[in-house]
Amino acid sequence: MTPRALAIAGSELRILRRNRWLFMATLIMVLFALALTFAGSAPTGTLGVDMLTVSVASMTTLSVYLAPLLALMMSFDAISGDRDRGSLSLLLSYPAGRGEILLGKFLSHLAALAFAMTVGFGTAGALAAWSGGAGADSLLALGRLIATSILLGAVFLALGYGVSSISGSSTAAAGMSAALWLIFVVLYDLGLLGAVVMDEGGVFTQSIFPWLMVANPADAFRVWNIAASETIAVTSGMTGAASALPSWAAPLSLLIWPLIGLGLARVAFGRVEP
Amino acid sequence: MDNSLIIKSVNKFRGKAQVLQDIDLAVAPGERLALLGHNGAGKSTLIKSILGLTPIHGGSISINGAKPGSAAARADTAFLPEAVSFHPALTGREQLNLFANLSGAPADVPALLERVGLADALDRRIGTYSKGMRQRLGLAQVLLGRPKVALLDEPTSGLDPISRQDLYAIIDELAEQGTAVLIASHALTEVEARTDRIAILRKGVKVADNTLAELSSEAALPTRLRITARAGEIEKLAQKVGGTRVNGASIELCCSADQKMNELRRIAALGDVVVDISMTPPRLEDLYRHFAKESRQ
């Protein structure tokens, strides 16, 4: 952690606060989490679990979509925005290295994301626990949801910096980020689903499919949250694929992806000629 | 090694096109060098090469003995990009604090902003600044940490005439404290009075590099005489003097520096047909046109 990276992080955090990004992201998280928690509270009685468990299961589904989206919205113009303004060449003429610049932006964006996730899921979780009860297991699940959501966000922050570096302008970066989101969050799963249907329960479905699934950080996030908690697996009704994998597979994927993403972003940023 | 900035036979290609060809350039501490050339002549590319932002293909660049892009070189260099803008959500003070932290040198930010005339806008967001104010903010960061080399890309673009005067006063201060200043510019008339030496780039080739006086004698450009005739006698005057008619009452003549006095005597001898004579020695603009536009073998 260098002082220069911290200087950049401080400045970026100030920008996020001042242009209301932090406020809006937190508000979005709170509203969605609340809506899902209370709209999804119906099956509590039939499944015999406390309300926080149901809430966490609903919010896991939400976070798969929202965490990557919020992360990409922050990171897509992290490099291209500076280049569009003409200040990137100036920034690069200072003694701060490109790694330090990237690290500074990453730290501030991650902090903002962590704040929005913690407040959003925390509020909804607290309300669910208050109105419908909570146990040690479901509180642990809530903590896991928040931590893994931040990790998932970190992956897409890093991928966003890469996209921002290789695209010619912020507009192009926005388009590429949308495509990235669509591929990782929607199309990848659709493709796998199609393959499973075609395979009709053969070798692919038995041994390859779970690994392919967990290689995608968004699915690894889902598997980790579901596999780790028996009760959540019950409420979400998707235990099959998760149980075919060793328990370390999903955490490993989700922990390694931010590093892969940052490595890719560093290489892409290194090739930028402002 | 007295020079702060030494560029030796630098070549650069973009694809197959050669954008810099065998450039030699040196700037001494405290010297102000104007780098002139058309758009696309290679001025900005040369500056980016000095900053280490773009690779060069052959030749060498030394900034106070350090390689472009190295930590030492970046610590010694100040840069003002062309038409720079900053994040609109930050204030001038915050932006400059960030740059001061990045440069690692302690700085009196309010004093710097006052020096460039932004004392009133210290805590206003950059989004509310005019183009000229943003340019001044850019200039303020050049003054951070006593650079050895300052590279200014079109520093006067967007500035009003008074601000330009201020800008050149600040450039003079930089030079006095021993900074080697390189100014890439289009604003020929300002550069003329405010720099020590002039280098001209044309299509990536350095076609001139000297003081204004030396360049003038090297180019041997003619002095222009404009002679105004008394009302109704322009035809008569034109017959006697020659030259070209420029409007209903005037004639323009060109003569070399050593023929100037002869011409003046000849015209004065014409008596009261001549009402007025004005004389224009070659200016930087003419020199620039001579070196940059005309094809020279």
Short mmCIF file of C-alpha atoms in Angstrom, two decimals, chain A residues 76-87 164 170:
data_model
loop_
_atom_site.label_atom_id
_atom_site.label_comp_id
_atom_site.label_asym_id
_atom_site.label_seq_id
_atom_site.Cartn_x
_atom_site.Cartn_y
_atom_site.Cartn_z
CA PHE A 76 -16.01 1.25 -16.99
CA ASP A 77 -14.74 4.81 -17.30
CA ALA A 78 -11.98 4.62 -14.69
CA ILE A 79 -9.30 4.78 -17.40
CA SER A 80 -11.20 5.89 -20.50
CA GLY A 81 -12.81 8.80 -18.64
CA ASP A 82 -9.41 10.22 -17.75
CA ARG A 83 -8.24 9.69 -21.29
CA ASP A 84 -11.31 11.45 -22.72
CA ARG A 85 -10.65 14.43 -20.47
CA GLY A 86 -6.98 14.52 -21.49
CA SER A 87 -5.84 14.17 -17.89
CA SER A 164 -11.85 0.68 -19.90
CA SER A 170 -15.95 5.89 -22.47
#
